[in-house]
PDB file of C-alpha atoms in Angstrom:
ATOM      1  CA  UNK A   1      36.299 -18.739  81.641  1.00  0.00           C
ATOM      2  CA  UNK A   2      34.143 -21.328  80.194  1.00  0.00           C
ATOM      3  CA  UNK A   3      34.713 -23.979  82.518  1.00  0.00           C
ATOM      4  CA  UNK A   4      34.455 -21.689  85.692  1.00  0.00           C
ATOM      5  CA  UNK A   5      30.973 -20.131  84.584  1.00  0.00           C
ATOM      6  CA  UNK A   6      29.791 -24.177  84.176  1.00  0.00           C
ATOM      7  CA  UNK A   7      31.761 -25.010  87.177  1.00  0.00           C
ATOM      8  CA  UNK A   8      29.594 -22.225  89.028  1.00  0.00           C
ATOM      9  CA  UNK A   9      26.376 -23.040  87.853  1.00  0.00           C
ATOM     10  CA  UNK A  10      26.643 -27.002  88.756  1.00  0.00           C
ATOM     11  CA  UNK A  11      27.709 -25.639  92.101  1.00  0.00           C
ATOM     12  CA  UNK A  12      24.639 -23.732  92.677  1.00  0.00           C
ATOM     13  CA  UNK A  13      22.339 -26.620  91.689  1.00  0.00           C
ATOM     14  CA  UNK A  14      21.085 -29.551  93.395  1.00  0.00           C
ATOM     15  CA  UNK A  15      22.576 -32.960  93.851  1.00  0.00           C
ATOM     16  CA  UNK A  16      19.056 -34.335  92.861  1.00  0.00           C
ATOM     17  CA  UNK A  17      18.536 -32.123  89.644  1.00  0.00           C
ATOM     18  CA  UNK A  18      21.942 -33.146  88.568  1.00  0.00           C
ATOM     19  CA  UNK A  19      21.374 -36.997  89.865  1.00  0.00           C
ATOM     20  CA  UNK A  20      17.854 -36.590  87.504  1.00  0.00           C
ATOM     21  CA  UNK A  21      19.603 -35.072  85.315  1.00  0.00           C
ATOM     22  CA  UNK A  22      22.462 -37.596  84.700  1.00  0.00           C
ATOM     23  CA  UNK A  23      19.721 -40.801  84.834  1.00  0.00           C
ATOM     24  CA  UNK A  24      18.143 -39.012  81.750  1.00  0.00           C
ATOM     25  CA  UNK A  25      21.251 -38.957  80.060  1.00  0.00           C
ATOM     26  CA  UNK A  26      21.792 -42.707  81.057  1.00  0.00           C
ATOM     27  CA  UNK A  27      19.127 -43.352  79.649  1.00  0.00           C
ATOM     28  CA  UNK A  28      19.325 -41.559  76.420  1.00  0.00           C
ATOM     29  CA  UNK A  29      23.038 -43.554  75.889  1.00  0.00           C
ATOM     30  CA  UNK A  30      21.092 -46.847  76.615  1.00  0.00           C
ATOM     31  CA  UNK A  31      18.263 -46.113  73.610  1.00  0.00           C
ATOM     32  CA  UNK A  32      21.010 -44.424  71.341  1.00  0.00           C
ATOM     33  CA  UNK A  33      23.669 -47.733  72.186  1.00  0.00           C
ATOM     34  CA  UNK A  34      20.781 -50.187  70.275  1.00  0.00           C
ATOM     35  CA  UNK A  35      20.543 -48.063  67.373  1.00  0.00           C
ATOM     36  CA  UNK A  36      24.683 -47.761  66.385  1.00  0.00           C
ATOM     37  CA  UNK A  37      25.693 -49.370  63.317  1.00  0.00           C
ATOM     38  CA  UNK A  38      26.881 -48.050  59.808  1.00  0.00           C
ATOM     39  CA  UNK A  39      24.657 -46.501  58.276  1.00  0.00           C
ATOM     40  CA  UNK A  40      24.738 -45.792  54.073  1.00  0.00           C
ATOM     41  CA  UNK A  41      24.448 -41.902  54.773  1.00  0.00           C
ATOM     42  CA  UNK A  42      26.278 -38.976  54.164  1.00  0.00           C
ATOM     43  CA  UNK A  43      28.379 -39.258  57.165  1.00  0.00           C
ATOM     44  CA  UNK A  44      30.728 -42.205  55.326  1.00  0.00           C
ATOM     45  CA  UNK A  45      31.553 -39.095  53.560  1.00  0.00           C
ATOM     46  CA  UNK A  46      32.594 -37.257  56.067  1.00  0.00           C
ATOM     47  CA  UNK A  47      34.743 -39.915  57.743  1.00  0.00           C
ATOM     48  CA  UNK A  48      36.598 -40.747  54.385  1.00  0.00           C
ATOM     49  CA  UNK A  49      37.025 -36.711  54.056  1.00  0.00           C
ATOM     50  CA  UNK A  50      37.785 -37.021  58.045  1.00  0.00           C
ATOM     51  CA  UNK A  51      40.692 -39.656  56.962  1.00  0.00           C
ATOM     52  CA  UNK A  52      42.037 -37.272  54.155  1.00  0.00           C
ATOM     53  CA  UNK A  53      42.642 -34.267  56.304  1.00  0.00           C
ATOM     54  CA  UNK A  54      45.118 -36.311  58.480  1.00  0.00           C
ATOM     55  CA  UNK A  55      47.032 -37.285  55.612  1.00  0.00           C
ATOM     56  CA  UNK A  56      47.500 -33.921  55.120  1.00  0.00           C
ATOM     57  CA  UNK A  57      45.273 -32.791  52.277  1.00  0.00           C
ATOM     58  CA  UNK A  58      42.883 -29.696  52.504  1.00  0.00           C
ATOM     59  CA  UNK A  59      38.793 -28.948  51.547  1.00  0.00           C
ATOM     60  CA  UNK A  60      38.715 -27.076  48.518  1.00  0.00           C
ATOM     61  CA  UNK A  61      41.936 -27.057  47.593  1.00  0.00           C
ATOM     62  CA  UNK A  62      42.720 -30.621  47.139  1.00  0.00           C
ATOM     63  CA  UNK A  63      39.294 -32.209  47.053  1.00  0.00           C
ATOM     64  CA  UNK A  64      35.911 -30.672  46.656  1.00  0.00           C
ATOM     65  CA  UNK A  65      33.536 -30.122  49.520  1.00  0.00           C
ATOM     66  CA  UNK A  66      30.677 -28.362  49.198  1.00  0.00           C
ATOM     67  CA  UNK A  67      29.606 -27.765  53.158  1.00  0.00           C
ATOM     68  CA  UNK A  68      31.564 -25.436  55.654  1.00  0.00           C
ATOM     69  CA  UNK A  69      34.910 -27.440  56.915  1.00  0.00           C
ATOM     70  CA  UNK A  70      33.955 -27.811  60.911  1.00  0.00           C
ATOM     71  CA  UNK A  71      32.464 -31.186  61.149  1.00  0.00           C
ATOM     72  CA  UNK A  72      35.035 -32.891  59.204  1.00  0.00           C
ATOM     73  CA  UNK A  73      38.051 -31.269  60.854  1.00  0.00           C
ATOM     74  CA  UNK A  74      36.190 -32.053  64.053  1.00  0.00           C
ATOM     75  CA  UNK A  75      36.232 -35.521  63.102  1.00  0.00           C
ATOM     76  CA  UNK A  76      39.647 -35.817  61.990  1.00  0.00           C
ATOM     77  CA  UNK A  77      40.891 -35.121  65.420  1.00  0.00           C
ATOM     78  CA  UNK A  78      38.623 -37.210  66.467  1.00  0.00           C
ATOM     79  CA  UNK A  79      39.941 -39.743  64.720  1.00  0.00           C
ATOM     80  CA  UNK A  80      43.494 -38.398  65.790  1.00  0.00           C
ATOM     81  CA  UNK A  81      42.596 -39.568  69.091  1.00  0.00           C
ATOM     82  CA  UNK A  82      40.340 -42.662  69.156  1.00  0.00           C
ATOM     83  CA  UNK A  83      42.105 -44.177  65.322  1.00  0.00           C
ATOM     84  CA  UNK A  84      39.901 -45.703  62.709  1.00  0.00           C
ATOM     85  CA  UNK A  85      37.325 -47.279  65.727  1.00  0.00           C
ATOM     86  CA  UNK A  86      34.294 -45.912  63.187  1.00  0.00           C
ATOM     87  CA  UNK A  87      31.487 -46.688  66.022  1.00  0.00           C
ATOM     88  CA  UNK A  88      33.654 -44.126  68.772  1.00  0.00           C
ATOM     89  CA  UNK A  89      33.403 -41.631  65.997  1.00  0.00           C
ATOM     90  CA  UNK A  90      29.794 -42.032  65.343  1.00  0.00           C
ATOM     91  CA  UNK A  91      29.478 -40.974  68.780  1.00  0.00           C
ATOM     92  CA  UNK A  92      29.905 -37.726  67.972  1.00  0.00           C
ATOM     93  CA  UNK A  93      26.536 -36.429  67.221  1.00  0.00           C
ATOM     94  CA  UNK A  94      25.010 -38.603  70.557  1.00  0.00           C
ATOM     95  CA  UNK A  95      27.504 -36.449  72.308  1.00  0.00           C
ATOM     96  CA  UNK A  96      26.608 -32.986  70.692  1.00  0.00           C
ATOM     97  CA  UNK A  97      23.011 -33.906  71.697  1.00  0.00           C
ATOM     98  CA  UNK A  98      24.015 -34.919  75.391  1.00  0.00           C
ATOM     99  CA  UNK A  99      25.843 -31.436  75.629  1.00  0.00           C
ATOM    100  CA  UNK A 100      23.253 -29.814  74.275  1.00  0.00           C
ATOM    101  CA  UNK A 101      20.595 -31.146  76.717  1.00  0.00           C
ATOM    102  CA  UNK A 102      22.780 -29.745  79.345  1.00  0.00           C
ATOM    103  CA  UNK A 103      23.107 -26.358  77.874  1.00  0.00           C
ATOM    104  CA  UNK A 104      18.912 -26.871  77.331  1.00  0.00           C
ATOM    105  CA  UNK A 105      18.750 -27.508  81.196  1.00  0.00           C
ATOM    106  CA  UNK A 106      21.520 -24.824  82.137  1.00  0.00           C
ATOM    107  CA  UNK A 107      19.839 -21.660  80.666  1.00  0.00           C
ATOM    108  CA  UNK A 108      16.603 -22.739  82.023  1.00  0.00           C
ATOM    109  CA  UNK A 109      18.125 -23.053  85.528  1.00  0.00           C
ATOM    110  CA  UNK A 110      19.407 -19.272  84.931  1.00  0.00           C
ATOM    111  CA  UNK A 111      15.904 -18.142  83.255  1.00  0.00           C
ATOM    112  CA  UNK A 112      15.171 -18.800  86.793  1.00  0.00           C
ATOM    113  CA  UNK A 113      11.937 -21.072  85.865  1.00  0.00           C
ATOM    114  CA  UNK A 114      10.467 -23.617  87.987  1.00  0.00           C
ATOM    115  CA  UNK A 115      13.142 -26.004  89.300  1.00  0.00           C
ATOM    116  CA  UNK A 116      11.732 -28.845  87.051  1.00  0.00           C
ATOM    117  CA  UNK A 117      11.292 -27.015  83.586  1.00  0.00           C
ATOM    118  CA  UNK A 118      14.942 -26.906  82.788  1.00  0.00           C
ATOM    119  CA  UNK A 119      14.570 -31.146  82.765  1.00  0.00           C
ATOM    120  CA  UNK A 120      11.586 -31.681  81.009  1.00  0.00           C
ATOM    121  CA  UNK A 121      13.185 -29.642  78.147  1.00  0.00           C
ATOM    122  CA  UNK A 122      16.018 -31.334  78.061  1.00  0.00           C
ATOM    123  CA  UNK A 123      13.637 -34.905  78.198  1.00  0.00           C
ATOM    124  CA  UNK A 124      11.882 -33.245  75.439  1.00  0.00           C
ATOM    125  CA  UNK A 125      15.029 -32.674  73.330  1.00  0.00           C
ATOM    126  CA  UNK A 126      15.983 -35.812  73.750  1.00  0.00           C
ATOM    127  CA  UNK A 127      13.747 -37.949  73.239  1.00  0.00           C
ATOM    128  CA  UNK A 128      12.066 -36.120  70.234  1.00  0.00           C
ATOM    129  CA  UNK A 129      11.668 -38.047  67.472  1.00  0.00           C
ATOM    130  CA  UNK A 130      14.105 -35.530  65.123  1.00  0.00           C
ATOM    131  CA  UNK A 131      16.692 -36.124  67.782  1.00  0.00           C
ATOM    132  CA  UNK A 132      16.211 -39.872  67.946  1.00  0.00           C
ATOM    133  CA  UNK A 133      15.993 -40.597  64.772  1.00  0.00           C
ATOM    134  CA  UNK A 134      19.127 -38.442  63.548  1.00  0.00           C
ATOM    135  CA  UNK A 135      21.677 -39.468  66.037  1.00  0.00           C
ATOM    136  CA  UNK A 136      22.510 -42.245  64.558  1.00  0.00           C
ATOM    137  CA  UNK A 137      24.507 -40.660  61.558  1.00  0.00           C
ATOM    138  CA  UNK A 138      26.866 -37.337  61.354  1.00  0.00           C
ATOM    139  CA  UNK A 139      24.810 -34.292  59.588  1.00  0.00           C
ATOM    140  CA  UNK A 140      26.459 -31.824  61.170  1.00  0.00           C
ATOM    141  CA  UNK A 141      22.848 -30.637  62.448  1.00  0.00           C
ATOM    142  CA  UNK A 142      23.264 -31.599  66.426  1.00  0.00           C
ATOM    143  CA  UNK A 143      27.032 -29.945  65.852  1.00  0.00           C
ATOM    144  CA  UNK A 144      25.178 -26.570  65.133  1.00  0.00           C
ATOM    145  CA  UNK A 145      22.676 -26.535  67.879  1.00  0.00           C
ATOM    146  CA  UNK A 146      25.187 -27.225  70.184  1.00  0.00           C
ATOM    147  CA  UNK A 147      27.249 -24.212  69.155  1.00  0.00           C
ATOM    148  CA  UNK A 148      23.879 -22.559  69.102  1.00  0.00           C
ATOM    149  CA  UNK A 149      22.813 -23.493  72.523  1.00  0.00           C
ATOM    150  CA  UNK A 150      26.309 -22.829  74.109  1.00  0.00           C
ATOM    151  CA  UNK A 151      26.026 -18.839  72.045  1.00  0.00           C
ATOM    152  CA  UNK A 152      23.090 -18.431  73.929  1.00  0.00           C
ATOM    153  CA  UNK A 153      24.258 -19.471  77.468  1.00  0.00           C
ATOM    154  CA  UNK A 154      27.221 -17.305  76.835  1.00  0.00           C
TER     155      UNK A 154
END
């Protein structure tokens, strides 16, 4: 059901918004690309906890943890898939802000605003200096707004 209602809306917009759309994004992944390295952060933290869920242990019954378990099961199947390659897992929060933006730009395109509104928010989302600044590292923050954003589109 998900996938047809996106399906549908990308259908009933424009090859151009989507072509400005997806040049925004390009060049969101070209800023965000200079900025990857390992960081000293809580997110180490989460990829070591990551690492122990695959060998089979659980949060709060086998180790402490004090935040809710998403992010780090999230990231242990991402690691699942992509192995110990730390910079493809810190990708995770660039992508939760990429979806985001197109959730941003979606449910302005359904507000039925003016055709351009939809991606100047998602510019502004972007390239905020919050979002810039804390896509470097795993918080778990861009993980909720996505679920946020994607709650309100649905």
């Amino acid at each position: 059901m998900i996938q047809s209602n996106i399906s549908k809306e990308l259908k009933k917009l424009s090859k151009n918004k989507l072509f400005r759309f997806t040049v925004i994004i390009l060049i969101f992944i070209l800023l965000k690309s200079q900025s990857i390295s390992y960081k000293f952060s809580d997110e180490n933290l989460y990829f070591y906890i990551g690492k122990v869920i695959l060998n089979g242990e659980i949060p709060y019954k086998d180790f402490f943890f004090a935040n809710p378990p998403l992010q780090v099961y999230l990231i242990s199947i991402l690691m699942k898939i992509v192995g110990k390659n730390l910079l493809l897992i810190k990708l995770l929060p660039i992508a939760c802000s990429i979806l985001s933006a197109f959730f941003i730009f979606l449910l302005l395109q359904e507000m039925k605003t003016k055709p351009q509104q939809g991606l100047i928010a998602s510019i502004l989302f972007l390239f905020s200096f919050a979002t810039l600044v804390t896509t470097d590292y795993s918080t778990g923050v861009h993980l909720t707004i996505l679920f946020l954003l994607i709650s309100l589109y649905y």
